[in-house]
CSV table of C-alpha atoms in Angstrom, one decimal:
chain,number,residue,atom,x,y,z
A,1,MET,CA,-10.9,-141.7,119.2
A,2,GLU,CA,-13.8,-141.9,121.7
A,3,LYS,CA,-13.8,-138.3,122.2
A,4,PHE,CA,-14.0,-137.7,118.5
A,5,LYS,CA,-16.9,-139.8,118.4
A,6,GLU,CA,-18.6,-138.1,121.2
A,7,LEU,CA,-18.1,-134.7,119.4
A,8,TRP,CA,-19.4,-136.0,116.2
A,9,ALA,CA,-22.4,-137.4,117.7
A,10,LEU,CA,-23.1,-133.9,119.3
A,11,TYR,CA,-22.2,-131.7,116.4
A,12,ARG,CA,-22.5,-133.8,113.4
A,13,TYR,CA,-25.1,-131.6,111.8
A,14,GLN,CA,-23.2,-128.5,112.4
A,15,ILE,CA,-20.1,-130.2,110.9
A,16,ILE,CA,-21.9,-131.2,107.8
A,17,ALA,CA,-23.6,-127.8,107.2
A,18,GLY,CA,-20.3,-125.9,107.7
A,19,THR,CA,-18.6,-128.4,105.3
A,20,VAL,CA,-21.3,-127.8,102.7
A,21,ALA,CA,-21.2,-124.0,102.9
A,22,LEU,CA,-17.4,-124.1,102.7
A,23,LEU,CA,-17.5,-126.2,99.6
A,24,ALA,CA,-20.1,-124.1,98.0
A,25,ALA,CA,-18.0,-120.9,98.7
A,26,ILE,CA,-15.0,-122.5,97.0
A,27,ALA,CA,-16.9,-123.5,94.0
A,28,LEU,CA,-18.5,-120.1,93.6
A,29,LEU,CA,-15.0,-118.3,93.9
A,30,ALA,CA,-13.5,-120.7,91.3
A,31,TYR,CA,-16.4,-120.0,88.8
A,32,ARG,CA,-16.1,-116.4,89.1
A,33,THR,CA,-12.4,-116.6,88.6
A,34,VAL,CA,-12.5,-118.7,85.5
A,35,LYS,CA,-15.4,-117.1,83.9
A,36,PRO,CA,-14.6,-114.1,81.6
A,37,ALA,CA,-16.1,-110.7,82.0
A,38,PRO,CA,-19.5,-110.7,80.2
A,39,SER,CA,-18.9,-107.2,78.7
A,40,ALA,CA,-15.1,-107.6,77.7
A,41,GLU,CA,-15.6,-109.6,74.5
A,42,PRO,CA,-18.6,-107.9,73.1
A,43,ALA,CA,-16.6,-104.5,73.8
A,44,SER,CA,-13.6,-105.7,71.9
A,45,LEU,CA,-15.9,-107.0,69.0
A,46,SER,CA,-17.6,-103.6,68.9
A,47,SER,CA,-14.4,-101.8,68.7
A,48,ALA,CA,-13.2,-104.0,65.9
A,49,ALA,CA,-16.4,-103.6,63.9
A,50,SER,CA,-16.1,-99.8,64.3
A,51,SER,CA,-12.7,-99.8,63.1
A,52,ALA,CA,-13.5,-101.9,60.2
A,53,LEU,CA,-16.4,-99.5,59.2
A,54,VAL,CA,-14.1,-96.6,59.5
A,55,ASN,CA,-11.6,-98.4,57.1
A,56,SER,CA,-14.4,-99.3,54.8
A,57,ASP,CA,-15.6,-95.7,54.6
A,58,ALA,CA,-12.1,-94.5,54.1
A,59,SER,CA,-11.6,-97.0,51.2
A,60,THR,CA,-15.0,-95.9,49.6
A,61,VAL,CA,-13.9,-92.2,49.8
A,62,SER,CA,-10.4,-93.1,48.1
A,63,ASN,CA,-12.3,-95.0,45.3
A,64,ARG,CA,-14.5,-92.0,44.7
A,65,SER,CA,-11.7,-89.8,44.1
A,66,PRO,CA,-11.7,-88.4,40.4
A,67,THR,CA,-10.0,-91.0,38.3
A,68,ARG,CA,-11.8,-90.5,35.1
A,69,VAL,CA,-12.0,-87.7,32.4
A,70,CYS,CA,-14.8,-86.5,30.2
A,71,VAL,CA,-14.2,-85.5,26.7
A,72,ASP,CA,-16.3,-84.3,23.8
A,73,VAL,CA,-15.3,-85.9,20.3
A,74,LYS,CA,-16.6,-84.1,17.2
A,75,GLY,CA,-16.0,-83.7,13.6
A,76,ALA,CA,-15.1,-86.5,11.3
A,77,VAL,CA,-15.9,-89.6,13.4
A,78,GLN,CA,-18.6,-92.2,13.2
A,79,LYS,CA,-20.2,-91.4,16.6
A,80,PRO,CA,-19.6,-87.8,17.8
A,81,GLY,CA,-20.5,-87.2,21.4
A,82,VAL,CA,-19.4,-87.3,25.2
A,83,TYR,CA,-17.2,-90.0,26.4
A,84,TYR,CA,-15.6,-91.0,29.6
A,85,PHE,CA,-12.2,-92.5,30.2
A,86,LYS,CA,-9.6,-93.4,32.7
A,87,ARG,CA,-7.2,-90.7,33.5
A,88,GLY,CA,-4.2,-91.4,31.3
A,89,ALA,CA,-6.0,-92.4,28.3
A,90,ARG,CA,-5.1,-91.1,24.8
A,91,ILE,CA,-6.7,-89.4,21.8
A,92,GLN,CA,-6.5,-92.6,19.9
A,93,GLU,CA,-8.6,-94.3,22.5
A,94,ALA,CA,-11.2,-91.3,22.1
A,95,ILE,CA,-11.5,-91.7,18.4
A,96,ARG,CA,-11.8,-95.6,18.9
A,97,ALA,CA,-14.8,-95.0,21.3
A,98,ALA,CA,-16.4,-92.7,18.9
A,99,GLY,CA,-16.5,-95.4,16.3
A,100,GLY,CA,-13.5,-94.5,14.5
A,101,ALA,CA,-12.5,-91.8,12.1
A,102,LEU,CA,-14.6,-91.4,8.7
A,103,PRO,CA,-13.1,-92.2,5.6
A,104,ASN,CA,-12.6,-88.6,4.8
A,105,ALA,CA,-11.0,-87.7,8.0
A,106,ALA,CA,-7.7,-85.7,7.9
A,107,MET,CA,-5.5,-87.7,10.5
A,108,LYS,CA,-2.1,-86.5,9.4
A,109,ASP,CA,-1.9,-83.7,11.9
A,110,VAL,CA,-3.8,-85.4,14.9
A,111,ASN,CA,-1.6,-86.5,17.7
A,112,LEU,CA,-3.1,-89.8,18.7
A,113,ALA,CA,-0.7,-90.3,21.5
A,114,LYS,CA,-1.6,-87.0,23.3
A,115,GLU,CA,-3.3,-87.4,26.8
A,116,LEU,CA,-6.6,-86.8,27.3
A,117,ALA,CA,-7.7,-83.9,29.6
A,118,ASP,CA,-11.0,-83.4,31.3
A,119,GLN,CA,-13.6,-81.3,29.4
A,120,GLN,CA,-11.3,-81.4,26.3
A,121,ILE,CA,-12.8,-81.1,23.0
A,122,ILE,CA,-11.3,-83.3,20.4
A,123,TYR,CA,-12.0,-82.1,16.8
A,124,ILE,CA,-11.2,-84.4,13.9
A,125,PRO,CA,-11.2,-82.4,10.6
A,126,ALA,CA,-12.1,-83.7,7.4
A,127,GLU,CA,-9.9,-83.9,4.2
A,128,GLY,CA,-9.6,-80.2,2.7
A,129,GLU,CA,-10.9,-78.5,5.8
A,130,GLN,CA,-8.9,-75.5,6.9
A,131,VAL,CA,-7.9,-75.9,10.5
A,132,ALA,CA,-5.5,-73.7,12.4
A,133,ASN,CA,-2.3,-75.4,13.5
A,134,GLN,CA,-2.3,-76.3,17.2
A,135,ALA,CA,-0.3,-74.3,19.3
A,136,PRO,CA,3.0,-75.9,20.5
A,137,ALA,CA,3.2,-77.4,24.0
A,138,GLY,CA,4.0,-75.1,26.7
A,139,PRO,CA,2.5,-71.8,27.7
A,140,ALA,CA,1.7,-69.2,25.2
A,141,ALA,CA,3.6,-66.2,24.9
A,142,ALA,CA,2.8,-63.4,27.3
A,143,ASP,CA,1.3,-60.2,25.8
A,144,PRO,CA,3.9,-57.4,25.8
A,145,VAL,CA,1.4,-55.0,27.1
A,146,THR,CA,-0.5,-56.8,29.7
A,147,GLY,CA,2.1,-59.3,30.6
A,148,LYS,CA,-0.7,-61.9,30.5
A,149,ALA,CA,-0.5,-65.0,28.3
A,150,PRO,CA,-3.5,-65.2,25.6
A,151,VAL,CA,-6.4,-67.2,26.7
A,152,ASN,CA,-7.1,-70.2,24.4
A,153,LEU,CA,-10.7,-70.1,23.0
A,154,ASN,CA,-10.7,-74.0,22.6
A,155,THR,CA,-9.7,-75.0,26.1
A,156,ALA,CA,-10.5,-72.0,28.4
A,157,THR,CA,-12.9,-72.4,31.3
A,158,LYS,CA,-15.5,-70.0,32.1
A,159,GLU,CA,-13.5,-68.3,34.7
A,160,GLN,CA,-10.5,-67.9,32.3
A,161,LEU,CA,-12.7,-66.5,29.7
A,162,CYS,CA,-14.1,-63.8,32.2
A,163,GLN,CA,-10.5,-62.6,32.6
A,164,ILE,CA,-10.3,-61.3,29.0
A,165,THR,CA,-10.9,-57.5,29.1
A,166,GLY,CA,-14.7,-56.8,28.0
A,167,ILE,CA,-16.0,-60.4,28.4
A,168,GLY,CA,-18.3,-61.0,31.3
A,169,ASP,CA,-20.3,-63.9,32.5
A,170,LYS,CA,-22.8,-63.6,29.6
A,171,LYS,CA,-20.3,-63.5,26.9
A,172,ALA,CA,-18.3,-66.1,28.4
A,173,ASP,CA,-21.3,-68.4,28.4
A,174,LEU,CA,-22.0,-67.7,24.7
A,175,ILE,CA,-18.5,-68.7,23.8
A,176,LEU,CA,-18.8,-72.0,25.7
A,177,GLU,CA,-22.1,-72.5,24.0
A,178,TYR,CA,-20.8,-72.0,20.5
A,179,ARG,CA,-17.8,-74.2,21.3
A,180,GLN,CA,-20.0,-76.9,22.4
A,181,GLN,CA,-22.4,-76.7,19.2
A,182,HIS,CA,-19.6,-76.0,16.6
A,183,GLY,CA,-16.5,-77.6,18.0
A,184,GLN,CA,-13.1,-75.9,18.3
A,185,PHE,CA,-12.7,-72.3,16.9
A,186,LYS,CA,-10.5,-72.5,13.7
A,187,THR,CA,-9.4,-68.8,14.0
A,188,VAL,CA,-9.9,-65.9,16.4
A,189,ASP,CA,-12.1,-64.1,13.9
A,190,GLU,CA,-14.6,-66.8,14.2
A,191,LEU,CA,-15.5,-65.2,17.5
A,192,MET,CA,-17.5,-62.9,15.2
A,193,GLN,CA,-20.0,-65.7,14.6
A,194,VAL,CA,-20.8,-65.7,18.3
A,195,SER,CA,-23.9,-63.7,19.3
A,196,GLY,CA,-22.7,-60.3,20.7
A,197,PHE,CA,-19.2,-60.2,19.1
A,198,GLY,CA,-19.0,-57.9,16.2
A,199,GLU,CA,-15.8,-56.8,14.4
A,200,LYS,CA,-15.0,-54.0,16.8
A,201,THR,CA,-15.3,-56.3,19.9
A,202,VAL,CA,-13.2,-59.1,18.3
A,203,ALA,CA,-10.5,-56.3,17.3
A,204,LYS,CA,-10.4,-55.2,20.9
A,205,ILE,CA,-9.5,-58.6,22.5
A,206,LYS,CA,-7.8,-60.0,19.4
A,207,GLU,CA,-4.4,-59.8,21.2
A,208,GLN,CA,-5.7,-61.5,24.5
A,209,VAL,CA,-6.9,-64.6,22.8
A,210,ALA,CA,-5.7,-67.5,20.8
A,211,VAL,CA,-6.8,-70.8,19.3
C-alpha cells in the first residue's frame, strides 16, 4: 500500500490524464456505433419518393387511356350535336343527352340498346321520312369481282373511303363533310348530291359502297 501511495504521488497527473483520455475514447466509439449513418435514411426516403412518383405517373397514364366515345346525334331530337359518353354507353343514353326525341320522331326502327362507337353518327328519322334499312350485324357481303366488302358510307373513315376505286383524299373529305352536314346517307344514289360526284361516277363505284 505504501508503494502504491508513492507511485500515486509521483504519477497521479499522468494517471488522471490517461484515464480521462481512455474514457473519452470509449465514449466516442460508443457514440459512433449507436448513431445511424447520416445518408442512409435520406437515401431510403429518396428511393421511396422516387418509386411513389413513378407509380403516380403510371396511374396517370392509365387514367388517360381512351375510355370515352364521341358521337354526333342528328335528326328528330331536341338538341342535335356532338356528345361524349363512357365506353359501353347505348344509343338510348345519346338520345337522352340530346334532349330526347321530338314528338314526330320515328323510333320504331331505332335500336336503343345498341352500343355507341367512337365517331358514330346517330340519325333519328321523323315520321314519314324514308330511311334505308340498317344493314344487319356482321360484315357486308364481299363483291364477287373484287373480293372486297362494300364500304359503308355512313361509318367509313377517310382511309376506308380512299380504298374505293376513283376516290382520293379530296373526294373522301367531301363525303365526310356532306355526312357531317346532312347526316347519314339514305341511299347510295345520294352521293350525287356531293360535290364532284356525278351520275357516271356514282355508277362506277356503286358496287363498292353501301349504306
